[in-house]
PDB file of C-alpha atoms in Angstrom:
ATOM      1  CA  MET A  51     -13.299 153.446 -53.176  1.00 56.00           C
ATOM      2  CA  ALA A  52     -10.733 151.735 -50.989  1.00 70.00           C
ATOM      3  CA  VAL A  53     -11.850 148.542 -49.334  1.00 87.00           C
ATOM      4  CA  ALA A  54     -12.043 149.065 -45.577  1.00 97.00           C
ATOM      5  CA  VAL A  55      -9.226 147.253 -43.496  1.00 98.00           C
ATOM      6  CA  ARG A  56     -10.479 144.839 -40.987  1.00 98.00           C
ATOM      7  CA  VAL A  57      -9.120 144.573 -37.264  1.00 98.00           C
ATOM      8  CA  ILE A  58      -9.203 141.023 -36.095  1.00 98.00           C
ATOM      9  CA  PRO A  59      -8.644 139.843 -32.544  1.00 96.00           C
ATOM     10  CA  CYS A  60      -7.312 136.298 -32.296  1.00 92.00           C
ATOM     11  CA  LEU A  61      -8.409 134.014 -29.608  1.00 89.00           C
ATOM     12  CA  ASP A  62      -5.593 131.309 -29.332  1.00 83.00           C
ATOM     13  CA  VAL A  63      -7.353 128.518 -27.380  1.00 84.00           C
ATOM     14  CA  ASP A  64      -5.647 125.812 -25.384  1.00 80.00           C
ATOM     15  CA  GLU A  65      -8.081 123.213 -23.590  1.00 76.00           C
ATOM     16  CA  GLY A  66     -10.944 125.819 -23.591  1.00 78.00           C
ATOM     17  CA  ARG A  67      -8.952 128.801 -22.335  1.00 80.00           C
ATOM     18  CA  VAL A  68      -7.403 131.733 -24.368  1.00 81.00           C
ATOM     19  CA  VAL A  69      -3.574 131.561 -24.024  1.00 78.00           C
ATOM     20  CA  LYS A  70      -0.694 133.785 -25.372  1.00 65.00           C
ATOM     21  CA  GLY A  71       3.051 133.112 -25.471  1.00 59.00           C
ATOM     22  CA  VAL A  72       6.025 133.913 -27.514  1.00 53.00           C
ATOM     23  CA  ASN A  73       6.686 131.948 -30.763  1.00 49.00           C
ATOM     24  CA  PHE A  74       3.883 129.583 -29.721  1.00 50.00           C
ATOM     25  CA  THR A  75       5.571 128.610 -26.546  1.00 54.00           C
ATOM     26  CA  ASP A  76       5.553 129.314 -22.749  1.00 58.00           C
ATOM     27  CA  LEU A  77       1.613 129.954 -22.946  1.00 65.00           C
ATOM     28  CA  VAL A  78       0.081 131.989 -20.324  1.00 68.00           C
ATOM     29  CA  ASP A  79      -3.664 132.105 -19.501  1.00 70.00           C
ATOM     30  CA  ALA A  80      -5.376 135.135 -21.118  1.00 67.00           C
ATOM     31  CA  GLY A  81      -9.082 134.550 -20.174  1.00 77.00           C
ATOM     32  CA  ASP A  82     -12.259 132.874 -21.246  1.00 85.00           C
ATOM     33  CA  PRO A  83     -12.947 132.893 -24.864  1.00 87.00           C
ATOM     34  CA  VAL A  84     -16.546 133.543 -24.630  1.00 89.00           C
ATOM     35  CA  GLU A  85     -16.092 136.470 -22.293  1.00 89.00           C
ATOM     36  CA  LEU A  86     -13.356 137.809 -24.615  1.00 89.00           C
ATOM     37  CA  ALA A  87     -15.489 137.247 -27.823  1.00 92.00           C
ATOM     38  CA  ARG A  88     -18.267 139.383 -26.293  1.00 92.00           C
ATOM     39  CA  LEU A  89     -15.925 142.071 -25.223  1.00 91.00           C
ATOM     40  CA  TYR A  90     -14.456 142.427 -28.717  1.00 94.00           C
ATOM     41  CA  ASN A  91     -17.829 142.278 -30.483  1.00 94.00           C
ATOM     42  CA  GLY A  92     -18.795 145.246 -28.379  1.00 94.00           C
ATOM     43  CA  GLU A  93     -15.654 147.083 -28.814  1.00 95.00           C
ATOM     44  CA  GLY A  94     -15.974 147.218 -32.725  1.00 96.00           C
ATOM     45  CA  ALA A  95     -13.934 144.264 -33.887  1.00 97.00           C
ATOM     46  CA  ASP A  96     -14.676 143.548 -37.555  1.00 98.00           C
ATOM     47  CA  GLU A  97     -14.206 139.875 -37.290  1.00 97.00           C
ATOM     48  CA  LEU A  98     -12.798 137.314 -34.696  1.00 96.00           C
ATOM     49  CA  THR A  99     -10.620 134.291 -35.312  1.00 95.00           C
ATOM     50  CA  PHE A 100     -10.442 131.366 -32.991  1.00 91.00           C
ATOM     51  CA  LEU A 101      -7.508 129.044 -33.249  1.00 86.00           C
ATOM     52  CA  ASP A 102      -7.139 125.861 -31.240  1.00 83.00           C
ATOM     53  CA  VAL A 103      -3.294 126.254 -31.025  1.00 72.00           C
ATOM     54  CA  THR A 104      -2.649 122.668 -29.746  1.00 67.00           C
ATOM     55  CA  ALA A 105      -5.225 120.782 -31.582  1.00 59.00           C
ATOM     56  CA  SER A 106      -2.900 119.466 -34.327  1.00 53.00           C
ATOM     57  CA  SER A 107       0.087 118.827 -32.064  1.00 53.00           C
ATOM     58  CA  GLY A 108      -1.961 117.177 -29.442  1.00 51.00           C
ATOM     59  CA  ASP A 109      -3.970 115.271 -31.933  1.00 47.00           C
ATOM     60  CA  ARG A 110      -7.229 116.622 -30.537  1.00 50.00           C
ATOM     61  CA  GLU A 111     -10.400 117.796 -32.167  1.00 53.00           C
ATOM     62  CA  THR A 112     -11.244 121.608 -31.961  1.00 54.00           C
ATOM     63  CA  THR A 113     -13.571 122.254 -29.005  1.00 71.00           C
ATOM     64  CA  TYR A 114     -16.871 122.438 -30.593  1.00 84.00           C
ATOM     65  CA  GLU A 115     -18.750 123.446 -27.507  1.00 83.00           C
ATOM     66  CA  VAL A 116     -16.590 126.409 -27.013  1.00 84.00           C
ATOM     67  CA  VAL A 117     -16.983 127.316 -30.714  1.00 88.00           C
ATOM     68  CA  ARG A 118     -20.724 127.135 -30.196  1.00 91.00           C
ATOM     69  CA  ARG A 119     -20.787 129.200 -26.981  1.00 89.00           C
ATOM     70  CA  THR A 120     -18.491 131.882 -28.637  1.00 89.00           C
ATOM     71  CA  ALA A 121     -20.676 131.959 -31.886  1.00 91.00           C
ATOM     72  CA  ASP A 122     -23.722 132.556 -29.685  1.00 89.00           C
ATOM     73  CA  GLN A 123     -22.033 135.731 -28.305  1.00 85.00           C
ATOM     74  CA  VAL A 124     -20.837 137.488 -31.513  1.00 90.00           C
ATOM     75  CA  PHE A 125     -22.569 139.111 -34.350  1.00 90.00           C
ATOM     76  CA  ILE A 126     -19.535 139.400 -36.514  1.00 94.00           C
ATOM     77  CA  PRO A 127     -17.753 136.819 -38.799  1.00 95.00           C
ATOM     78  CA  LEU A 128     -16.048 133.894 -36.886  1.00 96.00           C
ATOM     79  CA  THR A 129     -13.125 132.220 -38.296  1.00 97.00           C
ATOM     80  CA  VAL A 130     -12.194 128.811 -36.457  1.00 94.00           C
ATOM     81  CA  GLY A 131      -9.116 126.684 -37.091  1.00 91.00           C
ATOM     82  CA  GLY A 132      -7.037 124.158 -35.360  1.00 86.00           C
ATOM     83  CA  GLY A 133      -7.034 120.334 -35.805  1.00 85.00           C
ATOM     84  CA  VAL A 134      -9.258 120.452 -38.915  1.00 91.00           C
ATOM     85  CA  ARG A 135      -8.547 117.288 -40.900  1.00 92.00           C
ATOM     86  CA  SER A 136     -11.321 116.787 -43.312  1.00 95.00           C
ATOM     87  CA  THR A 137     -14.242 118.288 -44.963  1.00 97.00           C
ATOM     88  CA  ASP A 138     -16.515 116.870 -42.415  1.00 94.00           C
ATOM     89  CA  ASP A 139     -14.651 118.714 -39.653  1.00 92.00           C
ATOM     90  CA  VAL A 140     -15.063 121.920 -41.718  1.00 95.00           C
ATOM     91  CA  ASP A 141     -18.914 121.060 -42.005  1.00 95.00           C
ATOM     92  CA  ARG A 142     -19.185 120.546 -38.200  1.00 92.00           C
ATOM     93  CA  LEU A 143     -17.465 123.725 -37.476  1.00 93.00           C
ATOM     94  CA  LEU A 144     -19.810 125.510 -39.773  1.00 95.00           C
ATOM     95  CA  ARG A 145     -22.694 124.004 -38.202  1.00 94.00           C
ATOM     96  CA  ALA A 146     -21.137 124.937 -34.694  1.00 92.00           C
ATOM     97  CA  GLY A 147     -21.325 128.619 -35.838  1.00 94.00           C
ATOM     98  CA  ALA A 148     -18.228 129.294 -37.657  1.00 95.00           C
ATOM     99  CA  ASP A 149     -18.486 131.501 -40.684  1.00 97.00           C
ATOM    100  CA  LYS A 150     -15.005 130.357 -42.060  1.00 98.00           C
ATOM    101  CA  VAL A 151     -12.828 127.666 -41.357  1.00 97.00           C
ATOM    102  CA  SER A 152      -8.998 127.825 -41.375  1.00 96.00           C
ATOM    103  CA  LEU A 153      -6.915 124.937 -42.469  1.00 95.00           C
ATOM    104  CA  ASN A 154      -3.058 124.687 -41.920  1.00 92.00           C
ATOM    105  CA  THR A 155      -1.289 121.444 -40.991  1.00 90.00           C
ATOM    106  CA  ALA A 156      -3.887 118.903 -42.786  1.00 93.00           C
ATOM    107  CA  ALA A 157      -3.807 121.228 -45.957  1.00 96.00           C
ATOM    108  CA  VAL A 158       0.093 121.006 -46.077  1.00 96.00           C
ATOM    109  CA  ALA A 159      -0.225 117.097 -45.907  1.00 95.00           C
ATOM    110  CA  ARG A 160      -2.819 116.895 -48.291  1.00 97.00           C
ATOM    111  CA  PRO A 161      -3.574 120.018 -50.438  1.00 98.00           C
ATOM    112  CA  GLU A 162      -6.416 118.541 -52.226  1.00 98.00           C
ATOM    113  CA  LEU A 163      -8.368 119.220 -49.132  1.00 98.00           C
ATOM    114  CA  LEU A 164      -8.498 122.863 -49.964  1.00 98.00           C
ATOM    115  CA  GLU A 165      -9.919 122.126 -53.323  1.00 98.00           C
ATOM    116  CA  THR A 166     -12.455 119.760 -51.917  1.00 98.00           C
ATOM    117  CA  ALA A 167     -13.516 122.038 -49.171  1.00 98.00           C
ATOM    118  CA  SER A 168     -13.779 125.065 -51.566  1.00 98.00           C
ATOM    119  CA  ARG A 169     -16.147 123.249 -53.835  1.00 98.00           C
ATOM    120  CA  ARG A 170     -18.201 121.738 -51.135  1.00 98.00           C
ATOM    121  CA  PHE A 171     -18.724 124.969 -49.046  1.00 98.00           C
ATOM    122  CA  GLY A 172     -17.526 127.990 -51.231  1.00 98.00           C
ATOM    123  CA  ALA A 173     -14.190 129.654 -51.380  1.00 98.00           C
ATOM    124  CA  GLN A 174     -15.494 132.390 -49.038  1.00 98.00           C
ATOM    125  CA  CYS A 175     -15.673 129.598 -46.111  1.00 98.00           C
ATOM    126  CA  VAL A 176     -11.945 128.418 -46.657  1.00 98.00           C
ATOM    127  CA  VAL A 177      -9.058 130.258 -45.115  1.00 98.00           C
ATOM    128  CA  LEU A 178      -5.568 128.963 -45.673  1.00 98.00           C
ATOM    129  CA  SER A 179      -3.435 129.530 -42.374  1.00 96.00           C
ATOM    130  CA  VAL A 180       0.186 129.897 -43.304  1.00 97.00           C
ATOM    131  CA  ASP A 181       2.478 129.799 -40.193  1.00 95.00           C
ATOM    132  CA  ALA A 182       5.669 130.770 -41.970  1.00 97.00           C
ATOM    133  CA  ARG A 183       9.255 131.705 -40.795  1.00 96.00           C
ATOM    134  CA  ARG A 184      12.618 132.568 -42.336  1.00 94.00           C
ATOM    135  CA  VAL A 185      14.514 129.480 -43.320  1.00 91.00           C
ATOM    136  CA  PRO A 186      16.763 128.847 -40.292  1.00 87.00           C
ATOM    137  CA  GLU A 187      20.469 128.527 -40.830  1.00 85.00           C
ATOM    138  CA  GLY A 188      21.321 125.182 -42.306  1.00 84.00           C
ATOM    139  CA  GLY A 189      17.856 124.667 -43.359  1.00 84.00           C
ATOM    140  CA  GLU A 190      16.685 123.735 -46.910  1.00 84.00           C
ATOM    141  CA  PRO A 191      16.578 126.910 -48.814  1.00 90.00           C
ATOM    142  CA  THR A 192      13.254 127.994 -50.485  1.00 94.00           C
ATOM    143  CA  ALA A 193      12.806 130.386 -53.375  1.00 94.00           C
ATOM    144  CA  SER A 194      11.438 133.215 -51.233  1.00 96.00           C
ATOM    145  CA  GLY A 195      13.612 132.590 -48.087  1.00 95.00           C
ATOM    146  CA  PHE A 196      10.519 131.867 -46.028  1.00 97.00           C
ATOM    147  CA  GLU A 197       9.260 128.325 -45.315  1.00 97.00           C
ATOM    148  CA  VAL A 198       5.994 126.889 -43.957  1.00 97.00           C
ATOM    149  CA  THR A 199       5.866 125.346 -40.663  1.00 93.00           C
ATOM    150  CA  THR A 200       3.187 123.135 -38.986  1.00 86.00           C
ATOM    151  CA  HIS A 201       1.979 121.971 -35.674  1.00 75.00           C
ATOM    152  CA  GLY A 202       1.838 125.366 -34.281  1.00 70.00           C
ATOM    153  CA  GLY A 203       5.137 126.304 -35.659  1.00 76.00           C
ATOM    154  CA  ARG A 204       6.988 123.314 -34.275  1.00 77.00           C
ATOM    155  CA  LYS A 205       7.720 121.679 -37.566  1.00 85.00           C
ATOM    156  CA  GLY A 206       9.470 122.924 -40.461  1.00 90.00           C
ATOM    157  CA  THR A 207       8.465 121.653 -43.798  1.00 94.00           C
ATOM    158  CA  GLY A 208      10.957 123.009 -46.382  1.00 94.00           C
ATOM    159  CA  ILE A 209       7.990 124.282 -48.322  1.00 97.00           C
ATOM    160  CA  CYS A 210       8.304 127.934 -49.840  1.00 98.00           C
ATOM    161  CA  ALA A 211       5.619 129.810 -48.072  1.00 98.00           C
ATOM    162  CA  VAL A 212       5.108 132.283 -50.992  1.00 98.00           C
ATOM    163  CA  GLY A 213       4.743 129.264 -53.531  1.00 98.00           C
ATOM    164  CA  TRP A 214       2.368 127.558 -51.122  1.00 98.00           C
ATOM    165  CA  ALA A 215       0.060 130.701 -50.609  1.00 98.00           C
ATOM    166  CA  GLU A 216       0.031 130.930 -54.570  1.00 98.00           C
ATOM    167  CA  ARG A 217      -0.833 127.204 -54.973  1.00 98.00           C
ATOM    168  CA  ALA A 218      -3.652 127.476 -52.243  1.00 98.00           C
ATOM    169  CA  GLU A 219      -5.048 130.466 -54.151  1.00 98.00           C
ATOM    170  CA  ASN A 220      -5.183 128.268 -57.277  1.00 98.00           C
ATOM    171  CA  LEU A 221      -7.084 125.455 -55.260  1.00 98.00           C
ATOM    172  CA  GLY A 222      -9.664 127.787 -54.292  1.00 98.00           C
ATOM    173  CA  VAL A 223      -9.036 129.244 -50.817  1.00 98.00           C
ATOM    174  CA  GLY A 224     -10.814 132.668 -50.399  1.00 98.00           C
ATOM    175  CA  GLU A 225      -8.530 134.305 -47.853  1.00 98.00           C
ATOM    176  CA  ILE A 226      -4.950 133.701 -46.526  1.00 98.00           C
ATOM    177  CA  LEU A 227      -3.904 134.165 -42.973  1.00 98.00           C
ATOM    178  CA  LEU A 228      -0.166 134.814 -42.848  1.00 98.00           C
ATOM    179  CA  ASN A 229       1.343 134.386 -39.505  1.00 96.00           C
ATOM    180  CA  SER A 230       5.018 135.186 -38.965  1.00 96.00           C
ATOM    181  CA  MET A 231       6.473 132.610 -36.367  1.00 93.00           C
ATOM    182  CA  ASP A 232       9.528 134.724 -36.054  1.00 92.00           C
ATOM    183  CA  ALA A 233       7.517 137.783 -35.096  1.00 93.00           C
ATOM    184  CA  ASP A 234       4.774 135.997 -33.101  1.00 87.00           C
ATOM    185  CA  GLY A 235       4.486 137.276 -29.637  1.00 80.00           C
ATOM    186  CA  THR A 236       7.514 139.478 -29.852  1.00 87.00           C
ATOM    187  CA  LYS A 237       5.524 142.866 -30.247  1.00 91.00           C
ATOM    188  CA  GLU A 238       8.234 144.304 -32.439  1.00 95.00           C
ATOM    189  CA  GLY A 239       5.995 144.775 -35.496  1.00 97.00           C
ATOM    190  CA  PHE A 240       4.658 142.615 -38.362  1.00 98.00           C
ATOM    191  CA  ASP A 241       7.135 140.946 -40.789  1.00 98.00           C
ATOM    192  CA  LEU A 242       6.594 143.596 -43.617  1.00 98.00           C
ATOM    193  CA  GLU A 243       8.977 141.712 -46.008  1.00 97.00           C
ATOM    194  CA  MET A 244       7.015 138.499 -45.698  1.00 98.00           C
ATOM    195  CA  ILE A 245       3.596 140.290 -46.304  1.00 98.00           C
ATOM    196  CA  ARG A 246       5.001 142.101 -49.416  1.00 98.00           C
ATOM    197  CA  ALA A 247       6.279 138.798 -50.819  1.00 98.00           C
ATOM    198  CA  VAL A 248       2.924 137.056 -50.441  1.00 98.00           C
ATOM    199  CA  ARG A 249       1.030 139.933 -51.496  1.00 98.00           C
ATOM    200  CA  ALA A 250       2.942 140.070 -54.766  1.00 98.00           C
ATOM    201  CA  ALA A 251       2.012 136.468 -55.383  1.00 98.00           C
ATOM    202  CA  VAL A 252      -1.718 136.340 -54.627  1.00 98.00           C
ATOM    203  CA  ARG A 253      -4.779 138.333 -55.366  1.00 98.00           C
ATOM    204  CA  VAL A 254      -7.052 136.868 -52.351  1.00 98.00           C
ATOM    205  CA  PRO A 255      -7.461 138.909 -49.301  1.00 98.00           C
ATOM    206  CA  LEU A 256      -4.374 138.674 -46.916  1.00 98.00           C
ATOM    207  CA  ILE A 257      -4.475 138.720 -43.161  1.00 98.00           C
ATOM    208  CA  ALA A 258      -1.322 139.870 -41.448  1.00 98.00           C
ATOM    209  CA  SER A 259      -0.649 138.115 -38.012  1.00 97.00           C
ATOM    210  CA  GLY A 260       2.365 137.938 -35.746  1.00 95.00           C
ATOM    211  CA  GLY A 261       4.336 140.766 -34.118  1.00 95.00           C
ATOM    212  CA  ALA A 262       1.827 143.605 -33.269  1.00 96.00           C
ATOM    213  CA  GLY A 263       2.759 145.278 -30.047  1.00 95.00           C
ATOM    214  CA  ASP A 264       2.106 148.951 -30.789  1.00 96.00           C
ATOM    215  CA  LYS A 265      -0.863 151.056 -32.366  1.00 98.00           C
ATOM    216  CA  HIS A 266       1.670 152.195 -35.008  1.00 98.00           C
ATOM    217  CA  HIS A 267       2.536 148.779 -36.129  1.00 98.00           C
ATOM    218  CA  PHE A 268      -0.694 148.107 -38.015  1.00 98.00           C
ATOM    219  CA  ALA A 269      -0.574 150.602 -40.782  1.00 98.00           C
ATOM    220  CA  PRO A 270       2.795 149.596 -42.095  1.00 98.00           C
ATOM    221  CA  ALA A 271       1.319 146.043 -42.478  1.00 98.00           C
ATOM    222  CA  VAL A 272      -1.591 147.421 -44.611  1.00 98.00           C
ATOM    223  CA  HIS A 273       0.921 149.438 -46.606  1.00 98.00           C
ATOM    224  CA  ALA A 274       2.914 146.293 -47.178  1.00 98.00           C
ATOM    225  CA  GLY A 275      -0.327 144.595 -48.701  1.00 98.00           C
ATOM    226  CA  ALA A 276      -2.461 143.324 -45.868  1.00 98.00           C
ATOM    227  CA  ASP A 277      -6.136 143.606 -46.298  1.00 98.00           C
ATOM    228  CA  ALA A 278      -6.873 142.918 -42.546  1.00 98.00           C
ATOM    229  CA  VAL A 279      -4.617 143.012 -39.397  1.00 98.00           C
ATOM    230  CA  LEU A 280      -4.772 140.372 -36.634  1.00 97.00           C
ATOM    231  CA  ALA A 281      -3.498 140.551 -33.172  1.00 95.00           C
ATOM    232  CA  ALA A 282      -4.018 138.762 -29.877  1.00 89.00           C
ATOM    233  CA  SER A 283      -2.042 139.652 -26.600  1.00 85.00           C
ATOM    234  CA  VAL A 284      -2.083 143.437 -27.170  1.00 92.00           C
ATOM    235  CA  PHE A 285      -5.969 143.250 -26.956  1.00 91.00           C
ATOM    236  CA  HIS A 286      -6.153 140.393 -24.435  1.00 85.00           C
ATOM    237  CA  PHE A 287      -3.931 142.272 -21.760  1.00 83.00           C
ATOM    238  CA  GLY A 288      -5.559 145.679 -22.392  1.00 89.00           C
ATOM    239  CA  GLN A 289      -2.517 147.282 -23.975  1.00 93.00           C
ATOM    240  CA  LEU A 290      -4.797 148.346 -26.994  1.00 96.00           C
ATOM    241  CA  THR A 291      -8.304 148.594 -27.891  1.00 96.00           C
ATOM    242  CA  ILE A 292      -9.781 148.011 -31.277  1.00 97.00           C
ATOM    243  CA  ALA A 293     -10.368 151.687 -31.310  1.00 97.00           C
ATOM    244  CA  ASP A 294      -6.843 152.553 -30.603  1.00 98.00           C
ATOM    245  CA  VAL A 295      -5.789 150.490 -33.789  1.00 98.00           C
ATOM    246  CA  LYS A 296      -8.540 151.966 -36.024  1.00 98.00           C
ATOM    247  CA  ASP A 297      -7.770 155.593 -34.985  1.00 98.00           C
ATOM    248  CA  ALA A 298      -4.207 155.000 -35.620  1.00 98.00           C
ATOM    249  CA  MET A 299      -4.688 153.561 -39.013  1.00 98.00           C
ATOM    250  CA  ARG A 300      -7.186 156.332 -39.873  1.00 98.00           C
ATOM    251  CA  ALA A 301      -4.477 158.927 -38.981  1.00 98.00           C
ATOM    252  CA  GLU A 302      -2.361 157.222 -41.720  1.00 97.00           C
ATOM    253  CA  GLY A 303      -4.861 157.746 -44.334  1.00 97.00           C
ATOM    254  CA  ILE A 304      -6.274 154.017 -44.118  1.00 98.00           C
ATOM    255  CA  THR A 305      -9.807 153.331 -44.551  1.00 97.00           C
ATOM    256  CA  VAL A 306     -11.340 151.262 -41.716  1.00 97.00           C
ATOM    257  CA  ARG A 307     -14.763 150.088 -40.909  1.00 90.00           C
TER     258      ARG A 307
END
């Protein structure tokens, strides 16, 4: 029996408000995270992801109070990330109501953090968020042609995105959130080549993120190897509902929840 594909709205939060931009810049206000969380919970979202998009670049802690208020409103798994620098940060977020915690920038700097968090809280609680892009012209080439970025996509690392996902799996992460920085906010579809490349390298569940703009964009991401599909602006601004996306995937023969 096929595992049902999850549909996950993403709340990109900046200073307590949901925001959305293109390639993580020119952010515009998209609403209150608690209200949107309540809406998506009622619409049939399978999970919710809450990312404090400027926490690492602005050197701020994730807004625990907003996480608590959001967790109080939803009865589906909640993943929280942004500015998580230590296992104590993971612990605080889990205590605030998160079911899973996403790590990105700090994990790139200290990969052992993934292993420590996985051992302390269980692999099911630890998500590696990979903000990846095609290596820009003149950049340091990587084995896959994709590199990891940090600080909300603002800094290239020269680290191969596929190799990093594989290493993180070996360190004990339970899931990988793969976000295409090139496709983010463009609404032109997911980066299928990137999804295929990472899927071929890892066995843990893979969440595809970045580029959704139409209900027909989601099924190709699943066929490329995604176990879950994540989107933000198409939901926040009412272009699509969770049901629209699930119906479109069902029409393509995909099992959804």
